[in-house]
CSV table of C-alpha atoms in Angstrom, one decimal:
chain,number,residue,atom,x,y,z
A,1,MET,CA,40.9,28.0,-10.9
A,2,PRO,CA,40.3,24.4,-12.1
A,3,HIS,CA,36.9,23.0,-11.6
A,4,SER,CA,36.6,19.5,-10.1
A,5,ALA,CA,34.1,17.4,-12.0
A,6,THR,CA,32.1,14.8,-10.1
A,7,ALA,CA,32.6,11.4,-11.7
A,8,PRO,CA,29.3,9.8,-12.9
A,9,PRO,CA,28.3,6.8,-10.8
A,10,ARG,CA,29.7,3.5,-12.3
A,11,ARG,CA,27.2,1.1,-13.5
A,12,ASN,CA,27.5,-2.4,-12.5
A,13,LYS,CA,28.2,-4.4,-15.6
A,14,PHE,CA,26.5,-7.4,-14.1
A,15,SER,CA,23.3,-5.6,-13.2
A,16,LEU,CA,20.2,-6.8,-15.0
A,17,SER,CA,17.6,-4.4,-16.5
A,18,PRO,CA,14.2,-4.5,-14.9
A,19,LEU,CA,12.1,-7.4,-16.2
A,20,SER,CA,8.9,-6.5,-18.1
A,21,LEU,CA,5.6,-7.5,-16.6
A,22,ARG,CA,5.3,-10.3,-19.2
A,23,GLY,CA,8.7,-11.5,-18.3
A,24,ARG,CA,7.9,-11.5,-14.6
A,25,PHE,CA,4.7,-13.3,-15.2
A,26,LEU,CA,6.3,-16.0,-17.3
A,27,LEU,CA,9.2,-16.4,-14.9
A,28,ALA,CA,7.0,-16.7,-11.9
A,29,ALA,CA,4.5,-19.0,-13.6
A,30,SER,CA,7.4,-21.2,-15.0
A,31,ALA,CA,8.9,-21.5,-11.6
A,32,LEU,CA,5.5,-22.4,-10.2
A,33,VAL,CA,4.9,-25.1,-12.9
A,34,LEU,CA,8.4,-26.5,-12.2
A,35,ILE,CA,7.7,-26.7,-8.5
A,36,ILE,CA,4.3,-28.3,-9.0
A,37,SER,CA,5.7,-30.7,-11.5
A,38,LEU,CA,8.5,-31.8,-9.2
A,39,CYS,CA,6.0,-32.2,-6.3
A,40,TYR,CA,3.7,-34.1,-8.5
A,41,GLY,CA,6.6,-36.3,-9.8
A,42,ILE,CA,7.8,-37.0,-6.2
A,43,VAL,CA,4.2,-37.9,-5.1
A,44,ALA,CA,3.8,-40.1,-8.3
A,45,VAL,CA,7.1,-41.9,-7.6
A,46,ILE,CA,6.2,-42.5,-3.9
A,47,GLY,CA,2.8,-43.7,-5.0
A,48,TYR,CA,4.5,-46.0,-7.6
A,49,VAL,CA,6.8,-47.4,-4.9
A,50,ILE,CA,3.9,-48.1,-2.5
A,51,SER,CA,1.9,-49.6,-5.3
A,52,PHE,CA,4.9,-51.7,-6.4
A,53,ASP,CA,5.4,-53.1,-2.9
A,54,LYS,CA,1.7,-54.0,-2.7
A,55,ASN,CA,1.6,-55.6,-6.1
A,56,THR,CA,4.9,-57.4,-5.5
A,57,TYR,CA,3.6,-58.9,-2.2
A,58,GLN,CA,0.4,-60.0,-3.9
A,59,VAL,CA,2.3,-61.7,-6.7
A,60,MET,CA,4.7,-63.4,-4.3
A,61,ARG,CA,1.8,-64.5,-2.2
A,62,GLY,CA,0.3,-66.0,-5.3
A,63,GLU,CA,3.5,-68.0,-5.9
A,64,SER,CA,3.4,-69.2,-2.2
A,65,ASN,CA,-0.2,-70.5,-2.9
A,66,LEU,CA,1.1,-72.2,-6.0
A,67,PHE,CA,3.9,-74.0,-4.1
A,68,PHE,CA,1.4,-75.0,-1.3
A,69,THR,CA,-0.9,-76.4,-4.0
A,70,LEU,CA,2.0,-78.4,-5.5
A,71,ALA,CA,3.2,-79.6,-2.1
A,72,GLN,CA,2.8,-83.3,-1.2
A,73,TRP,CA,3.9,-85.3,1.9
A,74,ARG,CA,5.6,-88.6,1.0
A,75,ASP,CA,7.6,-90.9,3.2
A,76,ASN,CA,7.7,-88.3,6.0
A,77,LYS,CA,9.2,-85.6,3.8
A,78,LEU,CA,7.9,-82.7,1.7
A,79,VAL,CA,7.9,-83.1,-2.1
A,80,ILE,CA,7.0,-80.4,-4.6
A,81,ASP,CA,5.7,-81.9,-7.7
A,82,ARG,CA,6.6,-79.1,-10.1
A,83,PRO,CA,5.7,-79.4,-13.8
A,84,ASP,CA,8.7,-79.0,-16.2
A,85,ASN,CA,6.9,-76.2,-18.2
A,86,LEU,CA,6.0,-74.1,-15.1
A,87,LYS,CA,7.2,-70.5,-15.4
A,88,LEU,CA,7.1,-68.2,-12.4
A,89,ASN,CA,6.2,-64.5,-12.7
A,90,PHE,CA,9.2,-63.7,-10.5
A,91,PRO,CA,12.6,-65.3,-10.5
A,92,THR,CA,12.4,-66.4,-6.9
A,93,LEU,CA,14.1,-68.1,-4.0
A,94,VAL,CA,11.7,-70.3,-2.1
A,95,TYR,CA,12.1,-71.7,1.4
A,96,ILE,CA,9.4,-73.9,3.1
A,97,TYR,CA,9.5,-74.4,6.8
A,98,ASP,CA,7.5,-76.5,9.2
A,99,GLU,CA,5.7,-75.0,12.2
A,100,HIS,CA,8.9,-75.3,14.3
A,101,GLY,CA,11.0,-73.4,11.9
A,102,ARG,CA,12.8,-76.4,10.4
A,103,LEU,CA,13.6,-76.0,6.7
A,104,LEU,CA,11.8,-78.7,4.7
A,105,TRP,CA,12.4,-77.7,1.1
A,106,GLN,CA,14.1,-74.9,-0.9
A,107,LEU,CA,14.3,-73.6,-4.4
A,108,ARG,CA,17.7,-72.1,-5.3
A,109,ASP,CA,19.5,-71.6,-2.1
A,110,VAL,CA,21.6,-68.5,-1.4
A,111,PRO,CA,23.0,-69.1,2.1
A,112,GLU,CA,23.5,-65.4,2.9
A,113,ILE,CA,19.9,-64.6,2.2
A,114,ARG,CA,18.6,-67.7,3.9
A,115,ARG,CA,20.5,-66.8,7.1
A,116,SER,CA,18.9,-63.3,6.9
A,117,ILE,CA,15.4,-64.7,7.3
A,118,ALA,CA,14.7,-64.1,11.0
A,119,LYS,CA,12.9,-66.9,13.0
A,120,SER,CA,10.4,-64.3,14.2
A,121,TRP,CA,9.3,-63.6,10.6
A,122,LEU,CA,7.9,-67.2,10.4
A,123,GLN,CA,5.2,-66.6,13.0
A,124,THR,CA,3.0,-64.3,10.9
A,125,ASN,CA,1.9,-63.5,7.4
A,126,ASN,CA,3.9,-60.4,6.4
A,127,PHE,CA,6.1,-58.6,3.9
A,128,TYR,CA,9.8,-58.0,4.7
A,129,GLU,CA,13.0,-56.7,3.1
A,130,ILE,CA,16.5,-58.1,3.1
A,131,ASP,CA,19.5,-55.9,2.5
A,132,ALA,CA,22.2,-57.7,0.6
A,133,SER,CA,25.7,-56.9,-0.8
A,134,ASN,CA,26.4,-56.7,-4.5
A,135,LYS,CA,28.0,-60.1,-4.4
A,136,VAL,CA,25.0,-61.8,-2.7
A,137,SER,CA,22.6,-60.1,-5.1
A,138,VAL,CA,24.6,-61.3,-8.1
A,139,ALA,CA,24.3,-64.8,-6.7
A,140,ALA,CA,20.5,-64.4,-6.1
A,141,ILE,CA,20.0,-63.1,-9.7
A,142,GLY,CA,21.4,-66.3,-11.1
A,143,ASN,CA,21.1,-66.6,-14.9
A,144,ASN,CA,19.0,-63.5,-15.5
A,145,HIS,CA,21.3,-61.9,-18.0
A,146,LYS,CA,19.4,-58.6,-18.2
A,147,ALA,CA,19.5,-58.1,-14.4
A,148,GLN,CA,23.2,-59.2,-14.4
A,149,LYS,CA,24.0,-56.5,-16.9
A,150,LYS,CA,22.2,-53.8,-15.0
A,151,ILE,CA,23.9,-54.7,-11.7
A,152,ALA,CA,27.3,-54.8,-13.3
A,153,GLU,CA,26.9,-51.2,-14.2
A,154,LEU,CA,26.5,-50.2,-10.6
A,155,ASP,CA,29.0,-49.7,-7.9
A,156,SER,CA,30.3,-52.9,-6.3
A,157,ASP,CA,30.0,-51.4,-2.9
A,158,ASP,CA,26.2,-50.7,-3.2
A,159,THR,CA,23.7,-52.5,-1.1
A,160,PHE,CA,20.6,-53.9,-2.7
A,161,THR,CA,17.1,-54.6,-1.2
A,162,HIS,CA,15.3,-57.9,-1.9
A,163,SER,CA,11.5,-58.3,-1.2
A,164,VAL,CA,10.4,-61.2,1.1
A,165,ALA,CA,6.9,-62.6,1.4
A,166,VAL,CA,6.1,-64.9,4.4
A,167,SER,CA,2.9,-67.0,4.1
A,168,ARG,CA,1.6,-69.4,6.8
A,169,TYR,CA,-0.7,-72.3,6.0
A,170,ASP,CA,-2.6,-74.5,8.5
A,171,ALA,CA,-2.3,-78.2,8.6
A,172,THR,CA,-4.6,-80.3,6.3
A,173,ALA,CA,-5.5,-83.9,6.1
A,174,THR,CA,-2.4,-84.6,3.9
A,175,LEU,CA,0.0,-81.8,4.9
A,176,PRO,CA,1.4,-80.5,8.1
A,177,ALA,CA,1.3,-76.8,9.0
A,178,LEU,CA,3.8,-75.0,6.6
A,179,THR,CA,5.4,-71.6,6.3
A,180,ILE,CA,6.5,-70.6,2.8
A,181,VAL,CA,9.0,-67.8,2.4
A,182,VAL,CA,9.4,-66.4,-1.2
A,183,VAL,CA,12.4,-64.1,-1.8
A,184,ASP,CA,12.5,-62.0,-5.0
A,185,SER,CA,15.9,-62.6,-6.5
A,186,ILE,CA,15.8,-59.3,-8.4
A,187,PRO,CA,16.6,-56.3,-6.2
A,188,GLN,CA,14.0,-53.5,-6.0
A,189,GLU,CA,16.6,-51.0,-7.3
A,190,LEU,CA,16.7,-52.8,-10.6
A,191,GLN,CA,12.9,-53.2,-11.1
A,192,HIS,CA,11.5,-50.6,-13.4
A,193,SER,CA,13.3,-47.7,-11.7
A,194,GLU,CA,14.8,-46.5,-15.0
A,195,LEU,CA,11.4,-46.7,-16.6
A,196,VAL,CA,9.8,-44.7,-13.8
A,197,TRP,CA,12.3,-41.9,-13.9
A,198,SER,CA,12.3,-41.8,-17.7
A,199,TRP,CA,8.5,-41.3,-17.6
A,200,PHE,CA,9.0,-38.6,-15.0
A,201,ASN,CA,11.5,-36.8,-17.2
A,202,TYR,CA,9.1,-37.1,-20.2
A,203,VAL,CA,6.2,-35.7,-18.3
A,204,LEU,CA,8.3,-32.8,-17.0
A,205,ALA,CA,9.6,-32.0,-20.5
A,206,ALA,CA,6.0,-32.2,-21.8
A,207,ASN,CA,4.9,-29.8,-19.1
A,208,PHE,CA,7.4,-27.2,-20.2
A,209,LEU,CA,6.8,-27.7,-23.9
A,210,LEU,CA,3.1,-27.5,-23.6
A,211,VAL,CA,2.5,-25.2,-20.6
A,212,ILE,CA,5.0,-22.4,-21.3
A,213,PRO,CA,3.5,-21.5,-24.7
A,214,LEU,CA,0.1,-21.5,-23.0
A,215,LEU,CA,1.5,-19.3,-20.3
A,216,TRP,CA,2.9,-16.9,-22.9
A,217,LEU,CA,-0.5,-16.7,-24.6
A,218,ALA,CA,-2.1,-16.1,-21.2
A,219,ALA,CA,0.4,-13.4,-20.3
A,220,ARG,CA,-0.1,-11.8,-23.7
A,221,TRP,CA,-3.9,-11.8,-23.3
A,222,SER,CA,-3.8,-10.7,-19.6
A,223,LEU,CA,-1.4,-7.8,-20.2
A,224,LYS,CA,-3.1,-6.6,-23.3
A,225,PRO,CA,-4.9,-3.7,-21.4
A,226,ILE,CA,-1.5,-2.4,-20.3
A,227,GLY,CA,-0.2,-2.4,-23.8
A,228,GLN,CA,-3.4,-0.7,-24.9
A,229,LEU,CA,-2.9,1.9,-22.1
A,230,SER,CA,0.7,2.5,-23.3
A,231,ALA,CA,-0.5,3.0,-26.9
A,232,GLU,CA,-3.2,5.5,-25.6
A,233,LEU,CA,-0.5,7.4,-23.7
A,234,LYS,CA,1.6,7.7,-26.9
A,235,ALA,CA,-1.5,8.9,-28.7
A,236,LEU,CA,-2.0,11.5,-26.0
A,237,GLU,CA,1.6,12.6,-26.3
A,238,SER,CA,1.3,13.1,-30.1
A,239,GLY,CA,-2.1,14.9,-29.7
A,240,GLN,CA,-4.1,12.2,-31.4
A,241,ARG,CA,-6.5,11.9,-28.4
A,242,GLU,CA,-7.5,14.0,-25.4
A,243,SER,CA,-8.0,11.4,-22.7
A,244,LEU,CA,-7.5,7.7,-21.9
A,245,GLY,CA,-10.2,5.1,-22.5
A,246,ASP,CA,-13.1,5.1,-20.1
A,247,SER,CA,-13.5,1.3,-19.9
A,248,PRO,CA,-10.3,-0.2,-18.5
A,249,PRO,CA,-10.1,-3.4,-16.4
A,250,LYS,CA,-11.1,-3.0,-12.8
A,251,GLU,CA,-7.4,-3.1,-11.6
A,252,LEU,CA,-6.5,-0.2,-13.9
A,253,LYS,CA,-9.7,1.8,-13.4
A,254,GLY,CA,-8.3,3.9,-10.5
A,255,LEU,CA,-5.0,4.6,-12.4
A,256,VAL,CA,-6.8,5.6,-15.6
A,257,SER,CA,-9.3,7.8,-13.7
A,258,ASN,CA,-6.6,9.6,-11.9
A,259,LEU,CA,-4.6,10.1,-15.1
A,260,ASN,CA,-7.6,11.5,-16.9
A,261,LEU,CA,-8.2,13.8,-13.9
A,262,LEU,CA,-4.6,14.9,-14.0
A,263,LEU,CA,-4.9,15.6,-17.7
A,264,LYS,CA,-8.1,17.5,-17.2
A,265,SER,CA,-6.5,19.6,-14.4
A,266,GLU,CA,-3.4,20.4,-16.4
A,267,ARG,CA,-5.6,21.5,-19.4
A,268,LYS,CA,-7.6,23.7,-17.1
A,269,ARG,CA,-4.5,25.1,-15.5
A,270,SER,CA,-3.0,25.9,-18.9
A,271,SER,CA,-6.3,27.6,-20.0
A,272,ARG,CA,-6.4,29.6,-16.8
A,273,TYR,CA,-2.8,30.8,-17.2
A,274,HIS,CA,-3.7,31.9,-20.7
A,275,THR,CA,-6.9,33.6,-19.5
A,276,THR,CA,-5.0,35.3,-16.7
A,277,LEU,CA,-2.4,36.7,-19.0
A,278,SER,CA,-5.1,37.9,-21.4
A,279,ASP,CA,-7.0,39.5,-18.6
A,280,LEU,CA,-3.8,41.2,-17.2
A,281,THR,CA,-3.0,42.5,-20.6
A,282,HIS,CA,-6.5,43.9,-21.1
A,283,SER,CA,-6.6,45.4,-17.6
A,284,LEU,CA,-3.3,47.3,-18.1
A,285,LYS,CA,-4.3,48.9,-21.4
A,286,THR,CA,-6.3,51.7,-19.8
A,287,PRO,CA,-3.8,52.8,-17.1
A,288,LEU,CA,-1.0,52.6,-19.6
A,289,ALA,CA,-2.9,54.7,-22.1
A,290,VAL,CA,-3.6,57.3,-19.4
A,291,LEU,CA,0.1,57.4,-18.4
A,292,GLN,CA,1.1,57.7,-22.1
A,293,SER,CA,-1.4,60.5,-22.6
A,294,THR,CA,-0.2,62.3,-19.4
A,295,LEU,CA,3.4,62.1,-20.4
A,296,ARG,CA,2.6,63.6,-23.8
A,297,SER,CA,0.7,66.4,-22.2
A,298,LEU,CA,3.8,67.3,-20.2
A,299,ARG,CA,5.6,68.0,-23.5
A,300,GLY,CA,2.8,69.5,-25.5
A,301,ALA,CA,2.3,73.1,-26.7
A,302,LYS,CA,0.4,73.8,-23.5
A,303,PRO,CA,2.1,71.5,-21.0
A,304,MET,CA,0.1,70.1,-18.1
A,305,PRO,CA,1.2,71.5,-14.7
A,306,ILE,CA,3.3,68.9,-12.8
A,307,GLU,CA,1.0,69.4,-9.8
A,308,GLU,CA,-1.9,68.0,-11.9
A,309,ALA,CA,0.0,65.3,-13.7
A,310,GLU,CA,1.7,63.8,-10.6
A,311,PRO,CA,-1.4,62.6,-8.7
A,312,LEU,CA,-2.9,61.3,-12.0
A,313,MET,CA,0.2,59.3,-12.8
A,314,LEU,CA,0.5,58.0,-9.2
A,315,GLU,CA,-3.1,56.9,-9.4
A,316,GLN,CA,-2.5,54.9,-12.6
A,317,ILE,CA,0.8,53.4,-11.3
A,318,SER,CA,-1.1,52.3,-8.1
A,319,ARG,CA,-3.8,50.8,-10.3
A,320,ILE,CA,-1.2,48.9,-12.4
A,321,SER,CA,0.5,47.6,-9.2
A,322,GLN,CA,-2.9,46.4,-7.8
A,323,GLN,CA,-3.8,44.7,-11.1
A,324,VAL,CA,-0.4,43.0,-11.3
A,325,GLY,CA,-0.6,41.9,-7.7
A,326,TYR,CA,-4.2,40.6,-8.2
A,327,TYR,CA,-3.3,38.5,-11.3
A,328,LEU,CA,-0.1,37.2,-9.7
A,329,HIS,CA,-2.2,36.0,-6.8
A,330,ARG,CA,-4.6,34.3,-9.1
A,331,ALA,CA,-1.7,32.6,-10.9
A,332,SER,CA,-0.3,31.4,-7.5
A,333,LEU,CA,-3.6,29.9,-6.6
A,334,GLN,CA,-3.7,28.0,-9.8
A,335,ALA,CA,-0.2,26.7,-9.3
A,336,GLU,CA,-0.8,25.7,-5.7
A,337,ASN,CA,-3.9,23.8,-6.9
A,338,ASN,CA,-1.8,21.6,-9.2
A,339,LEU,CA,-3.2,18.0,-8.8
A,340,LEU,CA,0.3,16.7,-8.1
A,341,ASN,CA,0.6,19.0,-5.1
A,342,ARG,CA,-2.6,17.9,-3.4
A,343,GLU,CA,-2.7,16.2,0.0
A,344,ILE,CA,-5.4,14.5,2.0
A,345,HIS,CA,-6.7,16.5,5.1
A,346,ALA,CA,-9.3,15.7,7.7
A,347,VAL,CA,-12.1,18.3,7.4
A,348,ALA,CA,-13.5,18.2,11.0
A,349,PRO,CA,-10.4,19.4,12.8
A,350,LEU,CA,-9.9,22.3,10.4
A,351,ILE,CA,-13.5,23.4,10.8
A,352,ASP,CA,-13.3,23.1,14.6
A,353,GLY,CA,-10.3,25.3,14.7
A,354,LEU,CA,-12.0,28.0,12.5
A,355,CYS,CA,-15.1,27.9,14.7
A,356,SER,CA,-13.0,28.3,17.9
A,357,ALA,CA,-11.3,31.3,16.4
A,358,LEU,CA,-14.5,32.9,15.2
A,359,ASN,CA,-16.2,32.3,18.6
A,360,LYS,CA,-13.5,34.5,20.1
A,361,VAL,CA,-13.8,37.2,17.5
A,362,TYR,CA,-17.6,37.4,17.9
A,363,GLN,CA,-17.7,36.7,21.6
A,364,ASN,CA,-19.7,39.8,22.3
A,365,LYS,CA,-22.3,38.9,19.8
A,366,GLY,CA,-22.9,35.4,21.2
A,367,VAL,CA,-22.9,33.4,18.0
A,368,ASP,CA,-23.9,29.7,18.5
A,369,ILE,CA,-22.1,27.6,15.9
A,370,THR,CA,-23.1,23.9,15.7
A,371,VAL,CA,-20.9,21.5,13.7
A,372,ASP,CA,-22.3,18.2,12.3
A,373,LEU,CA,-19.4,16.6,10.5
A,374,SER,CA,-18.3,13.0,10.2
A,375,PRO,CA,-14.7,12.4,11.3
A,376,GLU,CA,-14.2,10.4,8.1
A,377,LEU,CA,-14.7,13.5,5.9
A,378,THR,CA,-11.5,14.3,3.9
A,379,PHE,CA,-10.4,17.2,1.6
A,380,CYS,CA,-8.1,16.4,-1.3
A,381,GLY,CA,-6.1,19.6,-2.0
A,382,ASN,CA,-4.2,22.4,-0.4
A,383,ARG,CA,-5.0,22.8,3.3
A,384,ASP,CA,-4.8,26.6,3.1
A,385,ASP,CA,-7.4,26.7,0.3
A,386,LEU,CA,-10.0,25.0,2.5
A,387,VAL,CA,-9.1,27.2,5.5
A,388,GLU,CA,-9.4,30.4,3.3
A,389,VAL,CA,-12.7,29.4,1.8
A,390,MET,CA,-14.4,28.3,5.0
A,391,GLY,CA,-12.9,31.2,6.9
A,392,ASN,CA,-14.3,33.8,4.6
A,393,VAL,CA,-17.8,32.1,4.3
A,394,LEU,CA,-18.0,31.5,8.1
A,395,ASP,CA,-16.9,35.0,8.8
A,396,ASN,CA,-19.6,36.3,6.5
A,397,ALA,CA,-22.2,34.1,8.3
A,398,CYS,CA,-21.1,35.3,11.7
A,399,LYS,CA,-21.5,39.0,10.6
A,400,TYR,CA,-25.0,38.6,9.4
A,401,CYS,CA,-26.5,35.9,11.6
A,402,LEU,CA,-28.8,36.7,14.5
A,403,GLU,CA,-27.5,33.9,16.7
A,404,PHE,CA,-27.3,30.5,15.1
A,405,ILE,CA,-25.1,28.9,12.5
A,406,HIS,CA,-25.1,25.3,11.5
A,407,ILE,CA,-22.4,23.5,9.5
A,408,SER,CA,-23.0,20.1,7.8
A,409,ALA,CA,-21.3,18.2,5.0
A,410,ARG,CA,-21.6,15.2,2.6
A,411,GLN,CA,-19.1,13.4,0.5
A,412,ASP,CA,-19.1,11.0,-2.4
A,413,ASP,CA,-16.3,9.5,-4.6
A,414,SER,CA,-15.4,12.8,-6.3
A,415,THR,CA,-17.2,15.6,-4.5
A,416,LEU,CA,-17.1,17.3,-1.1
A,417,THR,CA,-20.1,19.5,-0.2
A,418,LEU,CA,-20.0,21.8,2.9
A,419,THR,CA,-23.2,23.6,3.9
A,420,ILE,CA,-23.4,26.7,6.2
A,421,ASP,CA,-26.8,27.8,7.3
A,422,ASP,CA,-27.5,31.0,9.4
A,423,ASP,CA,-30.6,32.7,10.8
A,424,GLY,CA,-29.8,36.1,9.5
A,425,PRO,CA,-31.8,38.3,7.1
A,426,GLY,CA,-30.7,36.2,4.1
A,427,ILE,CA,-29.6,37.3,0.7
A,428,PRO,CA,-32.1,38.4,-2.0
A,429,ALA,CA,-32.1,36.2,-5.0
A,430,ALA,CA,-31.4,39.1,-7.3
A,431,ARG,CA,-28.1,39.7,-5.4
A,432,HIS,CA,-26.8,36.1,-5.3
A,433,ASP,CA,-24.3,36.8,-8.0
A,434,MET,CA,-23.4,40.3,-6.8
A,435,ILE,CA,-21.9,39.2,-3.5
A,436,PHE,CA,-19.2,37.3,-5.4
A,437,GLN,CA,-18.1,40.4,-7.4
A,438,ARG,CA,-14.7,41.7,-6.3
A,439,GLY,CA,-15.1,44.8,-4.2
A,440,HIS,CA,-18.9,44.7,-4.1
A,441,ARG,CA,-20.7,44.7,-0.8
A,442,VAL,CA,-24.4,44.2,-0.4
A,443,ASP,CA,-24.5,45.8,3.1
A,444,THR,CA,-22.2,48.8,3.3
A,445,LEU,CA,-23.0,49.4,7.0
A,446,ARG,CA,-20.8,46.5,8.2
A,447,PRO,CA,-17.0,46.6,7.9
A,448,GLY,CA,-15.3,44.8,5.1
A,449,GLN,CA,-13.8,45.2,1.6
A,450,GLY,CA,-16.0,42.9,-0.4
A,451,ILE,CA,-13.1,40.6,-1.4
A,452,GLY,CA,-13.6,37.5,0.8
A,453,LEU,CA,-16.4,35.8,-1.0
A,454,SER,CA,-14.9,36.7,-4.4
A,455,LEU,CA,-11.6,35.0,-3.3
A,456,ALA,CA,-13.5,32.0,-1.9
A,457,ARG,CA,-15.3,31.5,-5.2
A,458,GLU,CA,-12.0,31.7,-7.2
A,459,ILE,CA,-10.4,29.1,-5.0
A,460,VAL,CA,-13.5,26.7,-5.3
A,461,GLU,CA,-13.6,27.1,-9.1
A,462,ASN,CA,-9.9,26.0,-9.2
A,463,TYR,CA,-11.3,22.7,-7.9
A,464,ALA,CA,-13.9,22.6,-10.7
A,465,GLY,CA,-16.5,23.4,-8.0
A,466,GLU,CA,-19.0,26.2,-7.2
A,467,ILE,CA,-20.6,28.1,-4.3
A,468,ARG,CA,-24.4,28.0,-4.3
A,469,VAL,CA,-26.6,30.5,-2.4
A,470,SER,CA,-30.1,29.8,-1.2
A,471,ARG,CA,-32.4,30.2,1.8
A,472,SER,CA,-31.8,28.2,5.0
A,473,HIS,CA,-34.6,26.6,7.0
A,474,TRP,CA,-34.3,29.4,9.5
A,475,GLY,CA,-35.0,31.9,6.7
A,476,GLY,CA,-31.4,33.2,6.6
A,477,ALA,CA,-28.7,32.4,4.0
A,478,ARG,CA,-27.4,29.0,3.0
A,479,MET,CA,-24.0,28.6,1.4
A,480,GLU,CA,-23.3,25.3,-0.3
A,481,ILE,CA,-19.5,25.0,-1.0
A,482,ILE,CA,-18.9,22.2,-3.5
A,483,PHE,CA,-15.3,21.0,-4.1
A,484,ALA,CA,-15.1,18.7,-7.1
A,485,ASP,CA,-12.0,16.8,-8.4
A,486,GLN,CA,-11.8,15.0,-5.0
A,487,MET,CA,-11.0,11.6,-6.4
A,488,VAL,CA,-7.9,10.1,-4.9
């Protein structure tokens, strides 16, 4: 029967590989520099235009003052006594009106522009603009060959803007009240615009040529710790070092700490697997040797009766089964405690649930359990581990207390400590270690198998912790359960 193969997903030939952090930094910073440069350029151009208008008005106002100074009233008409060597800053059109708006004198008349001067403009000192066609602007420019060449390069349908300055002068002893209108014959569009935009382009290019190398150096320096971390990981992989550096930047401290914790956990887990296998091998030697000896005795010169051999062999087989089950359970605990499988659990609800269940079990005894736990306490690990440990320790406290049990806790960055105090007879100091031995019971009068506390200690040790035994303030036993490796 033919097998249908699933075709591999087609890769988009236009897809881009993920950018490196340095590439992302440079791209984002370059875009930011471009945006800021454009905004700065726009603001600079706007500022230049505003400054240009202001300076233009001041210069044209100065020319108005010059013409007023040169003005004379002779034979009931206005005469401008202009020296032959007088050169104006601006190639201008000048119109002088009396207080009634009647034109008294003009310098270079362009009728279309003169007719664009509104009568209302003559009433106040101000600055205005006149829009003129290409043909009118050419006439206003006159013999200015440079401006003529520039305007010839533009579209003949374009409209150009000419600046207009209106200045009013009061009557004097020799002159009547006058209004002088100065029109700049060169359109605003032709005045220094190319220079402004060329400067803007030069500044933008200089920004890229100077800033981008600096950004590259900044990115190289800023991302150096990540490159160093990558090198350390390669050294870890090749076995040249056992952990990552302990002084990373603040932003990488959590990552490095958790990676070191993971490495430490994996090394411990590997060591425990090795120890578990060694212990299992050692524990099976004796029952296997007994089985081997028994089998030989069945075929010896004086064979052992089957009635004697059978219970002996069954006992050793049962012992082997128990040992295998025990060490498999230890291995499963170690696997479940893998750092990658851990989760965050609130402690208080789990303890409340255990206390509720134990109150029902020991209802006839009347145990009073008080819980003093912050709702912010958390346990990083397997939920069942915490339940198993606290269940065994609390059950032991309920068995031996007279009436009262108190549960408290404290937590720091990497450790969770749970404390259980009871008012029972307590545990003699000489027997503190004995109570954690598998199958050992200090008090043989109460029911139990002597396994719970041993199992609890094994679980806690998987978290690099311990269980400490001391005397409570009531005189009974105090159990301090310390879970380490709690850093998230």
